[in-house]
Tab-separated table of C-alpha atoms in Angstrom:
chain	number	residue	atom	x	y	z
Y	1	UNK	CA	-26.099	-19.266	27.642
Y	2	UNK	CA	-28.717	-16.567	28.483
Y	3	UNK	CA	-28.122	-13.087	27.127
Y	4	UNK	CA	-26.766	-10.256	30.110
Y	5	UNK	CA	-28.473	-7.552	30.952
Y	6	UNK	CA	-25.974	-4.795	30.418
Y	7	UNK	CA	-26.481	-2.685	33.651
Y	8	UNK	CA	-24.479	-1.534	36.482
Y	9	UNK	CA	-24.360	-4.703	38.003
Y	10	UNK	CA	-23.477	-6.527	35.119
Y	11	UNK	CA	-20.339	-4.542	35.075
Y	12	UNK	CA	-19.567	-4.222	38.449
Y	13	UNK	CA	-18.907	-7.781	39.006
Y	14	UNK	CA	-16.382	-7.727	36.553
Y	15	UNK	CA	-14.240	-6.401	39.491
Y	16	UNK	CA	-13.760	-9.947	40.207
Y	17	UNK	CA	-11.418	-10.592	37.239
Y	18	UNK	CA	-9.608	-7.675	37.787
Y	19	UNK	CA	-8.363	-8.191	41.162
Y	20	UNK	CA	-4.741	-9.619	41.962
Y	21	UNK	CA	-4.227	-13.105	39.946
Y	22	UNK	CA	-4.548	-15.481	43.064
Y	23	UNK	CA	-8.093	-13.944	43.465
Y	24	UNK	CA	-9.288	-13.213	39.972
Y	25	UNK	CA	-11.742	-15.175	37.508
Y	26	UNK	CA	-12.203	-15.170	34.106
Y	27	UNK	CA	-14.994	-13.248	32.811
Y	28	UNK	CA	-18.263	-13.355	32.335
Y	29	UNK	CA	-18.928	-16.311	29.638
Y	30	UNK	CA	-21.368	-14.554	27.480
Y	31	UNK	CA	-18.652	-11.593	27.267
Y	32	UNK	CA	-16.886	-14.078	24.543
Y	33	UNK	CA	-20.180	-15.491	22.816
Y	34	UNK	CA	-23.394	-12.830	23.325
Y	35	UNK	CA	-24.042	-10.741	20.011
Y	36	UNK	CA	-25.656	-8.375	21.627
Y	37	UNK	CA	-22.318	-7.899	23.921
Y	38	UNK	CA	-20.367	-7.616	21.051
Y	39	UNK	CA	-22.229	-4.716	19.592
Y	40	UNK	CA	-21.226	-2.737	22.931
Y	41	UNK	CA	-17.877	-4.122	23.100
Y	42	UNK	CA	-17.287	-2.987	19.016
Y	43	UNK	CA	-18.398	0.751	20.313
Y	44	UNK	CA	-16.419	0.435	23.878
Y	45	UNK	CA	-12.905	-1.137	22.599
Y	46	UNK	CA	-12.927	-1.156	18.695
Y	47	UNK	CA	-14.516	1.926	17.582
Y	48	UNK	CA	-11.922	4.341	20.524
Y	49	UNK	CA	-8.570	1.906	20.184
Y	50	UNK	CA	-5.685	1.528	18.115
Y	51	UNK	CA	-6.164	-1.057	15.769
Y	52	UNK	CA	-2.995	-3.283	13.862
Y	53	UNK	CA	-3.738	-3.385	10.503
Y	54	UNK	CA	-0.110	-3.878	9.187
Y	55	UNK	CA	3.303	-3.243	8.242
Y	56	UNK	CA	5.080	-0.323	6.559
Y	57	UNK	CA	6.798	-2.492	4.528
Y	58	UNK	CA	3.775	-3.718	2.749
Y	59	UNK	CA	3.794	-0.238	0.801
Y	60	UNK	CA	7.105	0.806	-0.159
Y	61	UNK	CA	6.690	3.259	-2.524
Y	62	UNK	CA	4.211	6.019	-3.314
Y	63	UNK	CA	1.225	4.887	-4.763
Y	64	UNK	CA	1.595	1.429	-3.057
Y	65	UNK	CA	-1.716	0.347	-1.072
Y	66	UNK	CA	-3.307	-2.746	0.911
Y	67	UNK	CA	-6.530	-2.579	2.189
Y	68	UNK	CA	-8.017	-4.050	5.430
Y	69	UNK	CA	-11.301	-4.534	7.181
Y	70	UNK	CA	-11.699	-4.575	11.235
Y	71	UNK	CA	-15.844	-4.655	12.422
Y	72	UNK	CA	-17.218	-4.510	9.359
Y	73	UNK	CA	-14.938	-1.394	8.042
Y	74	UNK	CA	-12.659	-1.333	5.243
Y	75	UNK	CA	-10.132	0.669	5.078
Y	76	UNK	CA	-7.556	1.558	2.605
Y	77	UNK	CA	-3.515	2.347	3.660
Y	78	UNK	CA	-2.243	4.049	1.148
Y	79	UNK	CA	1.625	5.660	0.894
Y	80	UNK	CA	1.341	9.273	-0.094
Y	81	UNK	CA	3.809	10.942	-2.879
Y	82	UNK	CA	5.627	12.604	0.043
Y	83	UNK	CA	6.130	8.826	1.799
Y	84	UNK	CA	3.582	9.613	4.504
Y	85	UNK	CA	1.059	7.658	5.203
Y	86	UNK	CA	-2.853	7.592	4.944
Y	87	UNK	CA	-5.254	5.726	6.187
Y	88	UNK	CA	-8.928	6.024	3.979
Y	89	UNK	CA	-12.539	4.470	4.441
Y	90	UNK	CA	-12.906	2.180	0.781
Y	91	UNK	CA	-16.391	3.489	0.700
Y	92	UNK	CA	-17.143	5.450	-2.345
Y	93	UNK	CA	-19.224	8.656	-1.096
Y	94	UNK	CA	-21.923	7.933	-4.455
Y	95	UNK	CA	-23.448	4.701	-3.573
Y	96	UNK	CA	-20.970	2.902	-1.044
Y	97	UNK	CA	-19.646	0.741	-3.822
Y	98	UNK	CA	-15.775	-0.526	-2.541
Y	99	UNK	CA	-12.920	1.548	-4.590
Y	100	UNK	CA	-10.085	-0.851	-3.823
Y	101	UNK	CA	-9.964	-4.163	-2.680
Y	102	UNK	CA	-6.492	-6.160	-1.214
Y	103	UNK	CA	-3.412	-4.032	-2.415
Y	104	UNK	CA	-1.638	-3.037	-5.109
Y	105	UNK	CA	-0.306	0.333	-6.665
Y	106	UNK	CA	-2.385	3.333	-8.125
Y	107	UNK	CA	-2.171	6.832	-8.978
Y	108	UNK	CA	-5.855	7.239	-7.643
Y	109	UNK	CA	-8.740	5.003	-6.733
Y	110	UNK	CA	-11.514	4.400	-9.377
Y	111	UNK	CA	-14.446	3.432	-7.830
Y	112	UNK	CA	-15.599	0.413	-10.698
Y	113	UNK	CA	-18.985	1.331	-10.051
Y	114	UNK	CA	-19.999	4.542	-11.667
Y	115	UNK	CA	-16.250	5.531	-11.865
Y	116	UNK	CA	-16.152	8.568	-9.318
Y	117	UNK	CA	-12.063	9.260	-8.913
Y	118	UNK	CA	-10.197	10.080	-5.567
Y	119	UNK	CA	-6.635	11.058	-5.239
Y	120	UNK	CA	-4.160	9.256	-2.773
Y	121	UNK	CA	-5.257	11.460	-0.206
Y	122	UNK	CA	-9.114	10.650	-0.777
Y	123	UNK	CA	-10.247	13.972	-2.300
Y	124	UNK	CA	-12.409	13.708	-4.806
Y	125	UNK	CA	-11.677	14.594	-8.182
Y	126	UNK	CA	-13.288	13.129	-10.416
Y	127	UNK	CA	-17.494	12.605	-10.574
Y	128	UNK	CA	-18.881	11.932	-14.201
Y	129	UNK	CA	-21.842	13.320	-15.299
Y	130	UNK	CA	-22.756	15.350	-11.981
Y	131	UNK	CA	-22.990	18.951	-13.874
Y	132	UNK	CA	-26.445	18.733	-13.044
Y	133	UNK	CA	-26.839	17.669	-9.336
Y	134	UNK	CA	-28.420	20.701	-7.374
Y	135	UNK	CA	-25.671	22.192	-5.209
Y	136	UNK	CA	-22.654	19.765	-5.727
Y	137	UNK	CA	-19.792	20.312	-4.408
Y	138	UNK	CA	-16.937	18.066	-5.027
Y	139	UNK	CA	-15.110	19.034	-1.721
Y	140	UNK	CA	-17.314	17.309	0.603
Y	141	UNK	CA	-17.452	13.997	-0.664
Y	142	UNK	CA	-14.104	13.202	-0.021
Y	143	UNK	CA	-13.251	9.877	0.972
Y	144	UNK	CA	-13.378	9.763	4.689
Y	145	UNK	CA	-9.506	10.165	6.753
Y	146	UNK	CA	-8.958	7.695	9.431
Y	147	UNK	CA	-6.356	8.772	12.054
Y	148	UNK	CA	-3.120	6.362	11.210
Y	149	UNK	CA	0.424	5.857	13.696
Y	150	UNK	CA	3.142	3.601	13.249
Y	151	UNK	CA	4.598	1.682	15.523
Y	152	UNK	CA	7.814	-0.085	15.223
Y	153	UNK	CA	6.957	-0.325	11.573
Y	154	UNK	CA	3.530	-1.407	12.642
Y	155	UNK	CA	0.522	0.253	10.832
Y	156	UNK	CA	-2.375	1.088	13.435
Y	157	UNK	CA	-5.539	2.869	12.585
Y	158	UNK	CA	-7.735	4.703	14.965
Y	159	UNK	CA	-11.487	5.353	14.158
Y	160	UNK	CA	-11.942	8.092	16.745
Y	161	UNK	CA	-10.423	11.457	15.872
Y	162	UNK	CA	-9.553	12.430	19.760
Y	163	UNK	CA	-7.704	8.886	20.302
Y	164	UNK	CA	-4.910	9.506	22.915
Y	165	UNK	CA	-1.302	8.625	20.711
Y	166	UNK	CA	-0.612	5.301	20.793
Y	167	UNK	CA	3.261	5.233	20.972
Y	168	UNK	CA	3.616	7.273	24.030
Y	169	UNK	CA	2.115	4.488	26.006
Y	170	UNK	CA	3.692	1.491	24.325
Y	171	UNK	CA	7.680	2.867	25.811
Y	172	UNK	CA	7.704	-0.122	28.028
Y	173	UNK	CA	7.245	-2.446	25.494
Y	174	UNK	CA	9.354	-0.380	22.908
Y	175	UNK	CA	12.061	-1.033	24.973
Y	176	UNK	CA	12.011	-4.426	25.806
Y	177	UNK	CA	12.628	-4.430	21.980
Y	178	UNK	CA	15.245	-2.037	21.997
Y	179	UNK	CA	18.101	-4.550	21.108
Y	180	UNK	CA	16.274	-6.438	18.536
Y	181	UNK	CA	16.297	-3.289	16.259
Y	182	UNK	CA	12.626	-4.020	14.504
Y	183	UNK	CA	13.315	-0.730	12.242
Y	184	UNK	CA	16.074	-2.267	10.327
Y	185	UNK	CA	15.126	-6.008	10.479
Y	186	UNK	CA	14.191	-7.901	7.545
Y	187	UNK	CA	10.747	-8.911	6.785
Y	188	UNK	CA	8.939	-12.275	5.234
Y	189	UNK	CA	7.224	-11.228	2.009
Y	190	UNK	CA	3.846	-10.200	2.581
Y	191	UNK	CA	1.923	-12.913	4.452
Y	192	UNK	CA	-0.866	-12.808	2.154
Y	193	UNK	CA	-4.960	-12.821	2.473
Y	194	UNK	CA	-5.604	-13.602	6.314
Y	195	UNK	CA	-6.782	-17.315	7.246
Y	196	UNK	CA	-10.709	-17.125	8.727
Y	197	UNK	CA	-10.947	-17.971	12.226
Y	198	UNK	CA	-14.409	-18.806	13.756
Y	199	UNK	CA	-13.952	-17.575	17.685
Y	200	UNK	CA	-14.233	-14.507	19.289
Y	201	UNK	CA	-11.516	-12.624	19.154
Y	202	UNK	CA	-10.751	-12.723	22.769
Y	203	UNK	CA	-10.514	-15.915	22.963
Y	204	UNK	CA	-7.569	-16.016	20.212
Y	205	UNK	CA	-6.018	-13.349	21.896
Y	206	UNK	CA	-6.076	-14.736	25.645
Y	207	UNK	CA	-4.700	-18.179	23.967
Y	208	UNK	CA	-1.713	-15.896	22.404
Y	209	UNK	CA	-1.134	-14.544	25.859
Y	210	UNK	CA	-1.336	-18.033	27.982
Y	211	UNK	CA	1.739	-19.541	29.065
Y	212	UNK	CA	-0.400	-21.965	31.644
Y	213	UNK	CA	-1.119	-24.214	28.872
Y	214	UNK	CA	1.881	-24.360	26.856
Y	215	UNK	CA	3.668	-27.293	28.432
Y	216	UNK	CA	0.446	-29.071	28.844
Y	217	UNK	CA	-1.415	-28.800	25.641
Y	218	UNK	CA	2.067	-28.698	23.698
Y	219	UNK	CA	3.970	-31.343	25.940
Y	220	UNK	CA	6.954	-32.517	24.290
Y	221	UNK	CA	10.590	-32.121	23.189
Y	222	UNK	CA	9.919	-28.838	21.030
Y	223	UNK	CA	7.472	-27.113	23.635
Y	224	UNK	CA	9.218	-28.186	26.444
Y	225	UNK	CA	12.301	-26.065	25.896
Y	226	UNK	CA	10.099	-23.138	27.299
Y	227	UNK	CA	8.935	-24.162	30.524
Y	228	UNK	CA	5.637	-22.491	31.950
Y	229	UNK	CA	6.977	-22.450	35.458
Y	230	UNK	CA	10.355	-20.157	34.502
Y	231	UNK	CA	7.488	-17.357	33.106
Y	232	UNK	CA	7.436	-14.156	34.540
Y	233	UNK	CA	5.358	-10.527	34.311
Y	234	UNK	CA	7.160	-7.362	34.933
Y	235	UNK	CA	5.712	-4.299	36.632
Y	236	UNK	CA	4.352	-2.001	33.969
Y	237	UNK	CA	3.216	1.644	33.827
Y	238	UNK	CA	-0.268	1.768	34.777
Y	239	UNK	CA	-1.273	3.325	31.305
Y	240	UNK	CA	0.383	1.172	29.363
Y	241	UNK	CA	-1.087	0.279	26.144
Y	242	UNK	CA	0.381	-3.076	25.396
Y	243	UNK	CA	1.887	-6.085	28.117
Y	244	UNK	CA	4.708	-8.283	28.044
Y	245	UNK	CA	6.348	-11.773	29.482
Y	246	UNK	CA	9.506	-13.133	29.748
Y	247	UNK	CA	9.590	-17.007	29.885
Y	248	UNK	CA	13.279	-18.479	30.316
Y	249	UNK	CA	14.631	-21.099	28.327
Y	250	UNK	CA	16.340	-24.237	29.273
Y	251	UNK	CA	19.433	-23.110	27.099
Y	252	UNK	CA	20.462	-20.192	25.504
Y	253	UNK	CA	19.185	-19.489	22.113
Y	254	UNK	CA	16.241	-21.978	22.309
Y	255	UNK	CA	14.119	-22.326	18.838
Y	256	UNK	CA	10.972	-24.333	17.915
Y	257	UNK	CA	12.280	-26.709	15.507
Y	258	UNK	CA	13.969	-30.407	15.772
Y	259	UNK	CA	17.300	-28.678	16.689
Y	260	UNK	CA	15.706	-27.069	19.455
Y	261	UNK	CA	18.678	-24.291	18.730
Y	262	UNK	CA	18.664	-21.133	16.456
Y	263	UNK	CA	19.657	-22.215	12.824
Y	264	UNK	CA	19.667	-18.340	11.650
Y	265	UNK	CA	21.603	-15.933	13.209
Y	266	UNK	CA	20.484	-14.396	16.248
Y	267	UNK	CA	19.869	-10.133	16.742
Y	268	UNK	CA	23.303	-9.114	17.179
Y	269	UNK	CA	22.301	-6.802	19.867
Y	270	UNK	CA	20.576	-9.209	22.472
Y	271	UNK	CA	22.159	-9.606	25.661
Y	272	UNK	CA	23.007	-13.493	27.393
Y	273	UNK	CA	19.817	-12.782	29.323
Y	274	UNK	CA	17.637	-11.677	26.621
Y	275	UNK	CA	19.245	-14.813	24.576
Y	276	UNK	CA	18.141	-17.079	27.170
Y	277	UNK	CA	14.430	-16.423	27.282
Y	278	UNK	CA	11.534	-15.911	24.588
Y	279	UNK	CA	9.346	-12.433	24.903
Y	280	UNK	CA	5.701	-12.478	24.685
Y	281	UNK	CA	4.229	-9.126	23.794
Y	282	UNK	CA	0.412	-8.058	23.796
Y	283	UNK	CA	-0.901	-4.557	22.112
Y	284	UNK	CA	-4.463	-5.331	22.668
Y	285	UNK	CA	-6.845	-5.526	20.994
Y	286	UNK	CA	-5.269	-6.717	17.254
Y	287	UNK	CA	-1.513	-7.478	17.689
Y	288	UNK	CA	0.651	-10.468	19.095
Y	289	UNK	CA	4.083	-10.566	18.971
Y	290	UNK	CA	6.763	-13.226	20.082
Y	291	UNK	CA	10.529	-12.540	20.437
Y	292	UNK	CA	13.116	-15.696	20.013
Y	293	UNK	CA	16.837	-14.852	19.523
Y	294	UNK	CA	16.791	-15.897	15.574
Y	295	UNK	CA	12.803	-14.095	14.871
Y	296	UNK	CA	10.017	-12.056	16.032
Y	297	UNK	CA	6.869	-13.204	14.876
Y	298	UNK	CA	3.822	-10.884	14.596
Y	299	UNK	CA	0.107	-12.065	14.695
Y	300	UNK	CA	-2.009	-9.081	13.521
Y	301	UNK	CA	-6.080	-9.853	14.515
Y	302	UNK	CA	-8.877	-8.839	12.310
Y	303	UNK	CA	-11.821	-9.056	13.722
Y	304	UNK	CA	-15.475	-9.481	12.499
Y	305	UNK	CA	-17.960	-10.707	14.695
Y	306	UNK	CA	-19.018	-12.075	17.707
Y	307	UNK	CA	-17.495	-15.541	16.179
Y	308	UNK	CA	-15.545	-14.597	13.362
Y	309	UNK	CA	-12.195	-12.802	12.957
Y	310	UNK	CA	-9.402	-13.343	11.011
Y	311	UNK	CA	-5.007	-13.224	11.246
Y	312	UNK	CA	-1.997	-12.334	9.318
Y	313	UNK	CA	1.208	-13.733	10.541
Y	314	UNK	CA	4.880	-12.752	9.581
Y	315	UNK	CA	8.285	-13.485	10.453
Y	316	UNK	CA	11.208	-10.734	11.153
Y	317	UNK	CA	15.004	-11.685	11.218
Y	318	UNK	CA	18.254	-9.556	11.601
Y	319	UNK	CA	19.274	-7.377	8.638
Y	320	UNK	CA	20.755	-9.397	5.680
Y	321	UNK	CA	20.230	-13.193	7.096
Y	322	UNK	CA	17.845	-13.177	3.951
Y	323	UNK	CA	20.653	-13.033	1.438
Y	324	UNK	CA	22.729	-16.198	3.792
Y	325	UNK	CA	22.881	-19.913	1.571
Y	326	UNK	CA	19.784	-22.083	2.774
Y	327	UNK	CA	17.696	-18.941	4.429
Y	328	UNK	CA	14.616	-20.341	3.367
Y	329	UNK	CA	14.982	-23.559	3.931
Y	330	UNK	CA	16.407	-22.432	7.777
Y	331	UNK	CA	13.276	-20.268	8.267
Y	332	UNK	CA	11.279	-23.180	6.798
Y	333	UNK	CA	12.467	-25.445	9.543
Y	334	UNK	CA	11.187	-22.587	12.025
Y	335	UNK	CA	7.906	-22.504	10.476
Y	336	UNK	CA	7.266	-26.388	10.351
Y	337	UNK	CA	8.239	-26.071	13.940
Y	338	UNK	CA	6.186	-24.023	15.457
Y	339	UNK	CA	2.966	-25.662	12.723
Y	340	UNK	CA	1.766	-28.229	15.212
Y	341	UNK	CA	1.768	-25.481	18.120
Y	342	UNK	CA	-0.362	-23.462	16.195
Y	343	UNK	CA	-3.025	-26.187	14.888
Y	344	UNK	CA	-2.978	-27.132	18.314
Y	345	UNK	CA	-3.986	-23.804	19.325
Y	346	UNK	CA	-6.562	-23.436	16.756
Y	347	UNK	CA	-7.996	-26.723	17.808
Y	348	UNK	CA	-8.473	-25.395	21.630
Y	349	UNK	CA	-9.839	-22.212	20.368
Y	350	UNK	CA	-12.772	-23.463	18.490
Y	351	UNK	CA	-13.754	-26.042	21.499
Y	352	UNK	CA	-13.458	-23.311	24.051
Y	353	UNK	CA	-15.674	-21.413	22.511
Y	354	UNK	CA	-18.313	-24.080	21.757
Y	355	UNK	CA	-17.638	-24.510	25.775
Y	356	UNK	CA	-18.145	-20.646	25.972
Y	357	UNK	CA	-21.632	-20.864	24.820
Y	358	UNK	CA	-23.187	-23.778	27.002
Y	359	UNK	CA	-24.982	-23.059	29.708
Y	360	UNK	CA	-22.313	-24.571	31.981
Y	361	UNK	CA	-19.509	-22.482	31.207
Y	362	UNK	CA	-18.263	-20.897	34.319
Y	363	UNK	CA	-15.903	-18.141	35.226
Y	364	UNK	CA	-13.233	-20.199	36.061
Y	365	UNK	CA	-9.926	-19.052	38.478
Y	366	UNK	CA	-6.848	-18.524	37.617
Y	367	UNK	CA	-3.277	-20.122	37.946
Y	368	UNK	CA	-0.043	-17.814	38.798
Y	369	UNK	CA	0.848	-18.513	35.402
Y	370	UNK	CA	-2.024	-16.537	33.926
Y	371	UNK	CA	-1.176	-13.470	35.108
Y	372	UNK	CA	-1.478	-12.023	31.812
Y	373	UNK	CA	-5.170	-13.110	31.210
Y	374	UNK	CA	-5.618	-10.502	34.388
Y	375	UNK	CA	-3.582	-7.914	32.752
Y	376	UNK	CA	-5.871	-8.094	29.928
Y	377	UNK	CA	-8.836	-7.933	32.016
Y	378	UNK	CA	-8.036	-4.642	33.495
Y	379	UNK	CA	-7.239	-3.248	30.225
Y	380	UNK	CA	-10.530	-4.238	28.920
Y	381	UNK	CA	-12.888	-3.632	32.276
Y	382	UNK	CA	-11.634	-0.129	31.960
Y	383	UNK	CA	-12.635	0.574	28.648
Y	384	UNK	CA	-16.159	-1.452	29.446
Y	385	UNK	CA	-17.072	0.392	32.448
Y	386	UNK	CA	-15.622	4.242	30.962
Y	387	UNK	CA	-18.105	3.437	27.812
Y	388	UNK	CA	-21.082	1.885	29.863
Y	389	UNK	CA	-20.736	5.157	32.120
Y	390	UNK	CA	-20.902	7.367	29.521
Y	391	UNK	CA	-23.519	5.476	27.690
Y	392	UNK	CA	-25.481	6.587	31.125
Y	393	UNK	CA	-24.578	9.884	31.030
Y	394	UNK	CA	-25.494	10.252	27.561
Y	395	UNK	CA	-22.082	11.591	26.493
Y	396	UNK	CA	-20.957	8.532	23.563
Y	397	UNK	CA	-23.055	8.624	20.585
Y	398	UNK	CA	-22.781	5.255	19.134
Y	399	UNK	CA	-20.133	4.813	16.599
Y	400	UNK	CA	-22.556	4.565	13.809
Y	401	UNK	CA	-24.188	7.929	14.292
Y	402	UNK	CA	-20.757	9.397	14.676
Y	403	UNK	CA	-19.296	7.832	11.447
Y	404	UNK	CA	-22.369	9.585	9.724
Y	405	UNK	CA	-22.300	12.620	11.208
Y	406	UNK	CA	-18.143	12.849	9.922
Y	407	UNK	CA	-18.781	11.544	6.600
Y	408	UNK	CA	-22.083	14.126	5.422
């Protein structure tokens, strides 16, 4: 695989994969495998967009933290005394030492190093041994505020301080979800450290949104409930910020386990429809969610590299099926379920992207089936071309300079 030349033409024929599905092609290979691609895509997605990097529930009570990194930043999300919530770099302002690392509960962060002190909010207030430093002022080596929205209970993080809000543009997906009631469902425990992953992140994420392959690569009795031919893609609003699909099932109240039936109780507010079909929602660039009657599943994506990213996953049921006889061994059976699905998947991502980088790899066409691999295209070739154009026009610093210029 050569390296692209990033130039007009370069991104002008990526009008070919965002043209209607029956015409469209994947993109360009090297868009999944080129380092030096990735360094524009972290400034033209990553560094502008709203970023998953968890749940509300995974800080409950003031003082309550969990930290997480997405290209190379880590950030802190911290619950404030009066239960809002902040997001915070993790870089001590003295010598970029880390202040907190996964989560816990604090009255302030102590950076270990040379034990400068922040508050909750990241203001400084404590710097030993500075009396003498010429012109120190404690105010302006705070640590640095990232913007922060929830979602749904969903914690997103937004490195660029004139983001558009995120939740105005997610309505159609919000409700599509209406009836499952994510504010008062109950939550698996916190999923713990996320599992390493060695693919570029869009190839994980196109995989989450393919329902081409799923009665093909997963072909049999469990996979099979959820044909790909019954999938289909609703109209959305043009600027919406996350896509869905309905796939029906072959019976109502279908579930990935040797039942093939919900063993938990199902949302009590779905309708027969939404009962007898599975949801498939995308909030590019980091989160992945899947509706069945009994759970909604999250995937939340990390990433890291041009090759490396990492993913949390959780489970979400109605309110008080936690406290029923045999709930974990019921959610268990779900989980074992759905396990060879998922190594499955894991096992396709890490060939297609060894495919990705030969010098063979094409941009192949798409089936019907894949019309959400398109959707994702125009959300991205938008972004791409609005950052290459103002690259151009010099008007986008690159994120690095304007991380610097925020934090001195």
């Amino acid at each position: 695989m050569r390296s692209p030349e990033l130039n007009d033409d370069f991104f002008a024929a990526m009008e070919s994969s965002i043209v209607d599905v029956d015409e469209a092609q994947m993109l360009p290979p090297s868009c999944y495998a080129d380092p030096a691609f990735f360094e524009f895509e972290k400034e033209a997605v990553f560094a502008r967009e709203w970023l998953c990097v968890g749940r509300e529930s995974w800080i409950p009570e003031p003082g309550d933290y969990f930290t997480a990194e997405q290209i190379g930043e880590r950030v802190i999300v911290v619950r404030q005394q009066d239960g809002s919530i902040r997001a915070l770099s993790a870089v001590c302002q003295h010598r970029a030492m880390l202040v907190a690392e996964g989560r816990g509960k604090t009255r302030h962060f102590l950076c270990p190093y040379h034990h400068w002190a922040y508050g909750l909010d990241g203001t400084l207030t404590g710097a030993p041994a500075m009396e003498r430093a010429c012109d120190f002022d404690m105010s302006r080596h705070s640590l640095p505020a990232i913007r922060v929205e929830v979602w749904l209970g969903f914690v997103f993080i937004n490195f660029d301080p004139d983001a558009v809000p995120l939740s105005p543009r997610l309505s159609a997906v919000t409700e599509v979800l209406k009836n499952y009631h994510v504010e008062t469902a109950e939550e698996s425990a916190y999923p713990g450290e996320p599992s390493k992953e060695y693919w570029n992140w869009k190839v994980r994420f196109e995989n989450s949104n393919d329902g081409y392959h799923a009665n093909r690569l997963h072909a049999g009795p469990v996979h099979n409930i959820v044909p790909s031919a019954l999938a289909s893609f609703p109209d959305l609003p043009s600027d919406t910020a996350g896509y869905f699909r309905y796939n029906q099932t072959l019976h109502m109240d279908a579930s990935f386990n040797p039942t093939l039936k919900a063993v938990l109780p199902v949302f009590p507010g779905l309708t027969p429809d939404e009962r007898h079909r599975m949801l498939f929602i995308n909030v590019p660039p980091t989160l992945f969610i899947v509706g069945r009657s009994e759970t909604l599943t999250y995937n939340i994506f990390f990433v890291h590299g041009p090759e490396a990213m990492s993913s949390q996953r959780g489970w979400m049921v109605p309110p008080g099926v936690s406290e029923l006889p045999l709930f974990k061994e019921r959610l268990q059976m779900n989980v074992d379920g759905s396990k060879p699905i998922f190594e499955q998947d894991r096992h396709v991502d890490e060939q297609v992207q060894i495919g990705l980088r030969s010098r063979y790899a094409n941009r192949g066409r798409y089936s019907w089936q894949e019309k959400s691999q398109q959707e994702f295209n125009r959300w991205l070739v938008e972004r791409y071309r609005s950052h290459w154009a103002n690259l151009q026009r010099g008007r986008q610093a690159p994120f690095s300079q304007t991380s610097r210029s925020r934090g001195s």
